[in-house]
Amino acid sequence: MSPANTPKATTRTSGPGASPPLPADLEQLLRRMRLPYLREAAPGVLATAKAQRWDPGEVLKVLLDEEVRGRDEATKAMRRKAAGLPAGKTLDSWREADSSIPVPTQSGLATLEWVGRGENLAISGPSGTGKTHFVEALAHKVIDEGMRVSWFTLESLTNTIGRAAVDGSISKVLARITRAELVVVDDIGMLPSGQAAAEAFYRLVDATYERRSLAVTSNIHPSGYDTIMPKTLATAAVDRLLHHAHVIITEGTSLRLSEATTGRGVIPLTT
């Protein structure tokens, strides 16, 4: 077995055939240095290295690779939790052929080059046409690429900004939100919006303008946001939103309804 192929998951530190435990002083040293993933992998790696006579440099590299891998995975998990993504839908479960979004457009957006440039994404169309699924899948990939995501509905954004207004921390809250490379506001227009929602949305658009990528989904085209928000705020927000935006319109009937009517929305009952 080569060092690069050492399987961390099969390392055993107890039971029959277990790898010898680390000496207590080495275990304590690794704890003090806060190397938990290296410490977990070390017994198996060292046993394999001894049996296969690895070069010491190879041993060190494999152990450090395990620590880096573990930290990267922990960071991604932390960022997924902090982002508040809604359903765990990724590009692996996305069916590109079922979407009305042109496949080349899907592929281009999946490169995330637009996020690196701080460009926006506005997807509008009927309910059930995959808007949220696609944007969430892109958000997961953003996190996989080492970046951060902040996810909101218009309602949750309004509540967040509203609470900040009470204690005068709006600027601080917006700064925290816009530390993320991608900010998402999902399902605009699904619920009635008033002055508070319009103000919250405008503040976010203004804070991200030409700095961070903002993705929005809605059953209403952005040009029609003034039908659900006060016109002045909606116009100012949409002007900034669309200046550097990829605008996509989905079409067709609800994929959810199609699955429901064909029995694909549930696992068949056993009888």
Short mmCIF file of C-alpha atoms in Angstrom, two decimals:
data_model
loop_
_atom_site.label_atom_id
_atom_site.label_comp_id
_atom_site.label_asym_id
_atom_site.label_seq_id
_atom_site.Cartn_x
_atom_site.Cartn_y
_atom_site.Cartn_z
CA MET A 1 0.00 0.00 0.00
CA SER A 2 1.39 3.42 -0.91
CA PRO A 3 1.24 6.35 1.54
CA ALA A 4 -1.26 8.20 -0.64
CA ASN A 5 -3.67 5.28 -0.46
CA THR A 6 -3.61 4.76 3.29
CA PRO A 7 -7.30 4.43 4.25
CA LYS A 8 -8.01 6.47 7.36
CA ALA A 9 -11.44 4.90 7.77
CA THR A 10 -9.98 1.43 8.29
CA THR A 11 -7.57 2.43 11.07
CA ARG A 12 -8.29 0.34 14.16
CA THR A 13 -7.07 1.24 17.64
CA SER A 14 -8.96 -1.43 19.59
CA GLY A 15 -10.12 -5.01 19.12
CA PRO A 16 -8.51 -7.89 17.21
CA GLY A 17 -5.88 -6.77 14.72
CA ALA A 18 -5.82 -3.26 16.12
CA SER A 19 -2.91 -0.93 15.46
CA PRO A 20 -0.72 -0.31 18.52
CA PRO A 21 -1.81 2.83 20.38
CA LEU A 22 0.42 5.86 20.43
CA PRO A 23 2.75 6.30 23.40
CA ALA A 24 1.07 8.40 26.06
CA ASP A 25 3.58 11.24 25.79
CA LEU A 26 3.14 11.44 22.01
CA GLU A 27 -0.64 11.32 22.37
CA GLN A 28 -0.50 14.19 24.86
CA LEU A 29 1.84 16.19 22.63
CA LEU A 30 -0.49 15.86 19.65
CA ARG A 31 -3.42 16.93 21.82
CA ARG A 32 -1.49 19.95 23.02
CA MET A 33 -0.61 20.88 19.43
CA ARG A 34 -4.28 20.48 18.48
CA LEU A 35 -3.76 17.94 15.71
CA PRO A 36 -6.86 15.76 16.20
CA TYR A 37 -7.05 14.26 12.71
CA LEU A 38 -3.35 13.44 12.61
CA ARG A 39 -3.66 11.91 16.08
CA GLU A 40 -6.59 9.73 14.99
CA ALA A 41 -4.81 8.49 11.87
CA ALA A 42 -1.37 8.05 13.43
CA PRO A 43 -1.67 4.52 14.91
CA GLY A 44 -2.72 2.95 11.61
CA VAL A 45 -0.35 5.02 9.50
CA LEU A 46 2.63 4.26 11.73
CA ALA A 47 1.83 0.54 11.80
CA THR A 48 1.56 0.43 8.01
CA ALA A 49 4.70 2.53 7.61
CA LYS A 50 6.66 0.14 9.83
CA ALA A 51 5.38 -2.95 8.03
CA GLN A 52 6.05 -1.53 4.57
CA ARG A 53 9.23 0.35 5.44
CA TRP A 54 8.10 3.75 4.32
CA ASP A 55 10.54 6.60 4.09
CA PRO A 56 10.16 8.93 7.13
CA GLY A 57 9.31 11.82 4.83
CA GLU A 58 6.43 9.82 3.35
CA VAL A 59 5.10 9.07 6.83
CA LEU A 60 5.18 12.75 7.75
CA LYS A 61 3.42 13.73 4.53
CA VAL A 62 0.62 11.19 4.97
CA LEU A 63 0.03 12.31 8.55
CA LEU A 64 -0.03 15.98 7.63
CA ASP A 65 -2.34 15.23 4.68
CA GLU A 66 -4.75 13.60 7.13
CA GLU A 67 -4.72 16.68 9.36
CA VAL A 68 -5.32 19.03 6.42
CA ARG A 69 -8.09 16.83 5.05
CA GLY A 70 -9.80 16.64 8.42
CA ARG A 71 -9.61 20.37 8.98
CA ASP A 72 -10.94 21.10 5.51
CA GLU A 73 -13.90 18.79 6.03
CA ALA A 74 -14.62 20.28 9.45
CA THR A 75 -14.52 23.79 7.99
CA LYS A 76 -16.93 22.83 5.22
CA ALA A 77 -19.32 21.26 7.73
CA MET A 78 -19.17 24.37 9.91
CA ARG A 79 -19.81 26.64 6.92
CA ARG A 80 -22.76 24.54 5.74
CA LYS A 81 -24.31 24.80 9.19
CA ALA A 82 -23.65 28.55 9.40
CA ALA A 83 -25.05 29.13 5.91
CA GLY A 84 -28.46 27.72 6.82
CA LEU A 85 -28.95 25.95 3.48
CA PRO A 86 -32.50 24.63 3.30
CA ALA A 87 -32.54 21.04 2.10
CA GLY A 88 -29.10 19.57 1.38
CA LYS A 89 -29.67 19.51 -2.38
CA THR A 90 -26.45 19.39 -4.38
CA LEU A 91 -25.42 19.14 -8.01
CA ASP A 92 -25.26 15.35 -7.55
CA SER A 93 -29.06 15.26 -7.18
CA TRP A 94 -29.70 17.94 -9.80
CA ARG A 95 -31.22 16.61 -13.04
CA GLU A 96 -29.98 19.03 -15.66
CA ALA A 97 -32.07 17.48 -18.43
CA ASP A 98 -35.29 18.19 -16.50
CA SER A 99 -34.51 21.89 -16.17
CA SER A 100 -35.54 24.57 -18.63
CA ILE A 101 -32.26 26.36 -17.95
CA PRO A 102 -30.02 25.75 -20.98
CA VAL A 103 -27.39 23.13 -20.19
CA PRO A 104 -24.48 25.39 -21.27
CA THR A 105 -25.81 28.05 -18.85
CA GLN A 106 -26.00 25.48 -16.04
CA SER A 107 -22.42 24.39 -16.75
CA GLY A 108 -21.17 27.96 -16.92
CA LEU A 109 -22.75 28.87 -13.59
CA ALA A 110 -21.39 25.68 -11.99
CA THR A 111 -17.82 26.85 -12.69
CA LEU A 112 -18.47 29.60 -10.10
CA GLU A 113 -16.42 32.07 -12.12
CA TRP A 114 -19.23 34.58 -11.66
CA VAL A 115 -18.85 34.31 -7.89
CA GLY A 116 -15.15 35.06 -8.20
CA ARG A 117 -16.06 38.20 -10.14
CA GLY A 118 -18.70 39.30 -7.65
CA GLU A 119 -21.51 39.02 -10.21
CA ASN A 120 -25.15 38.37 -9.31
CA LEU A 121 -27.66 35.71 -10.30
CA ALA A 122 -31.41 36.30 -10.65
CA ILE A 123 -33.60 33.30 -11.40
CA SER A 124 -37.34 33.76 -11.85
CA GLY A 125 -40.10 31.44 -12.96
CA PRO A 126 -43.08 29.39 -11.85
CA SER A 127 -43.06 27.49 -8.58
CA GLY A 128 -41.53 24.03 -8.77
CA THR A 129 -39.25 24.66 -11.76
CA GLY A 130 -36.04 24.02 -9.85
CA LYS A 131 -34.96 27.54 -8.91
CA THR A 132 -34.18 26.85 -5.26
CA HIS A 133 -32.68 23.42 -5.93
CA PHE A 134 -30.26 24.80 -8.51
CA VAL A 135 -29.18 27.76 -6.39
CA GLU A 136 -28.71 25.58 -3.31
CA ALA A 137 -26.64 23.15 -5.37
CA LEU A 138 -24.44 26.05 -6.48
CA ALA A 139 -24.21 27.22 -2.85
CA HIS A 140 -22.96 23.80 -1.74
CA LYS A 141 -20.31 23.93 -4.45
CA VAL A 142 -19.27 27.41 -3.30
CA ILE A 143 -18.63 25.93 0.16
CA ASP A 144 -16.81 22.94 -1.35
CA GLU A 145 -14.53 25.41 -3.13
CA GLY A 146 -13.50 26.96 0.19
CA MET A 147 -15.85 29.95 0.22
CA ARG A 148 -18.79 30.96 2.42
CA VAL A 149 -22.52 31.33 1.88
CA SER A 150 -25.27 33.28 3.65
CA TRP A 151 -28.78 32.01 2.88
CA PHE A 152 -32.05 33.84 3.57
CA THR A 153 -35.65 33.98 2.57
CA LEU A 154 -36.96 37.52 2.26
CA GLU A 155 -38.83 36.93 5.52
CA SER A 156 -35.75 35.77 7.45
CA LEU A 157 -33.69 38.62 6.00
CA THR A 158 -36.35 41.11 7.10
CA ASN A 159 -36.35 39.64 10.61
CA THR A 160 -32.56 39.72 10.79
CA ILE A 161 -32.30 43.35 9.68
CA GLY A 162 -35.29 44.30 11.85
CA ARG A 163 -33.63 42.94 14.99
CA ALA A 164 -30.45 44.76 14.11
CA ALA A 165 -32.37 48.02 13.69
CA VAL A 166 -33.62 47.77 17.27
CA ASP A 167 -30.12 47.81 18.78
CA GLY A 168 -28.46 49.90 16.07
CA SER A 169 -26.28 47.10 14.74
CA ILE A 170 -27.41 47.07 11.10
CA SER A 171 -23.95 47.93 9.76
CA LYS A 172 -22.36 45.22 11.89
CA VAL A 173 -24.90 42.61 10.80
CA LEU A 174 -24.53 43.49 7.12
CA ALA A 175 -20.75 43.28 7.46
CA ARG A 176 -21.11 39.80 8.94
CA ILE A 177 -23.50 38.68 6.18
CA THR A 178 -21.29 40.01 3.41
CA ARG A 179 -18.23 38.16 4.65
CA ALA A 180 -19.76 35.37 2.60
CA GLU A 181 -18.72 35.26 -1.03
CA LEU A 182 -22.28 34.31 -2.01
CA VAL A 183 -25.44 35.67 -0.40
CA VAL A 184 -28.80 34.15 -1.36
CA VAL A 185 -32.33 35.48 -0.95
CA ASP A 186 -34.77 32.71 -1.86
CA ASP A 187 -38.43 32.79 -2.93
CA ILE A 188 -38.98 36.53 -3.18
CA GLY A 189 -42.66 37.18 -3.81
CA MET A 190 -44.03 34.03 -2.20
CA LEU A 191 -45.28 36.02 0.79
CA PRO A 192 -46.58 39.62 1.00
CA SER A 193 -43.80 42.20 1.37
CA GLY A 194 -44.03 45.58 3.01
CA GLN A 195 -41.82 48.55 3.81
CA ALA A 196 -39.62 46.60 6.24
CA ALA A 197 -38.92 43.84 3.71
CA ALA A 198 -38.17 46.38 0.98
CA GLU A 199 -35.76 48.26 3.25
CA ALA A 200 -34.00 45.03 4.30
CA PHE A 201 -33.65 43.88 0.70
CA TYR A 202 -32.35 47.25 -0.46
CA ARG A 203 -29.80 47.37 2.37
CA LEU A 204 -28.49 43.93 1.42
CA VAL A 205 -28.32 44.70 -2.31
CA ASP A 206 -26.50 47.94 -1.59
CA ALA A 207 -24.06 46.23 0.81
CA THR A 208 -23.18 43.51 -1.72
CA TYR A 209 -23.11 45.76 -4.79
CA GLU A 210 -19.86 45.21 -6.71
CA ARG A 211 -18.37 43.48 -3.66
CA ARG A 212 -20.10 40.12 -3.27
CA SER A 213 -22.31 37.87 -5.37
CA LEU A 214 -26.02 37.98 -4.60
CA ALA A 215 -28.35 35.28 -5.91
CA VAL A 216 -32.12 35.71 -5.79
CA THR A 217 -34.95 33.39 -6.74
CA SER A 218 -38.53 34.51 -7.31
CA ASN A 219 -41.72 33.68 -9.11
CA ILE A 220 -41.61 37.32 -10.26
CA HIS A 221 -39.06 38.81 -12.65
CA PRO A 222 -36.92 41.42 -10.85
CA SER A 223 -38.45 44.13 -13.04
CA GLY A 224 -41.73 43.36 -11.29
CA TYR A 225 -40.49 43.66 -7.71
CA ASP A 226 -42.21 47.04 -7.53
CA THR A 227 -45.51 45.14 -7.50
CA ILE A 228 -44.66 43.58 -4.13
CA MET A 229 -42.48 46.34 -2.63
CA PRO A 230 -42.63 50.13 -2.42
CA LYS A 231 -41.66 51.37 -5.86
CA THR A 232 -38.80 53.70 -4.89
CA LEU A 233 -36.94 51.06 -2.87
CA ALA A 234 -37.67 48.30 -5.38
CA THR A 235 -36.37 50.39 -8.29
CA ALA A 236 -33.15 51.29 -6.46
CA ALA A 237 -32.56 47.71 -5.35
CA VAL A 238 -33.23 46.15 -8.76
CA ASP A 239 -31.03 48.74 -10.49
CA ARG A 240 -28.06 47.59 -8.42
CA LEU A 241 -29.03 43.91 -8.46
CA LEU A 242 -29.20 43.65 -12.25
CA HIS A 243 -26.21 45.84 -13.12
CA HIS A 244 -23.83 42.84 -12.99
CA ALA A 245 -26.31 39.96 -13.06
CA HIS A 246 -26.98 36.76 -14.96
CA VAL A 247 -30.76 36.79 -15.43
CA ILE A 248 -32.44 33.43 -15.99
CA ILE A 249 -36.10 32.62 -16.52
CA THR A 250 -37.33 29.09 -15.86
CA GLU A 251 -40.35 27.68 -17.61
CA GLY A 252 -42.65 24.69 -17.52
CA THR A 253 -44.83 22.94 -15.01
CA SER A 254 -43.87 22.13 -11.46
CA LEU A 255 -41.36 19.28 -11.20
CA ARG A 256 -42.72 18.59 -7.72
CA LEU A 257 -46.28 18.27 -9.04
CA SER A 258 -45.08 16.04 -11.87
CA GLU A 259 -43.34 13.73 -9.41
CA ALA A 260 -46.39 13.68 -7.17
CA THR A 261 -48.81 12.77 -9.96
CA THR A 262 -46.55 10.00 -11.25
CA GLY A 263 -45.94 8.51 -7.82
CA ARG A 264 -42.25 9.48 -7.72
CA GLY A 265 -42.62 11.83 -4.78
CA VAL A 266 -42.68 9.03 -2.20
CA ILE A 267 -41.18 5.62 -1.63
CA PRO A 268 -43.81 2.97 -2.40
CA LEU A 269 -45.45 1.40 0.63
CA THR A 270 -44.74 -2.27 1.31
CA THR A 271 -47.87 -4.35 1.41
#
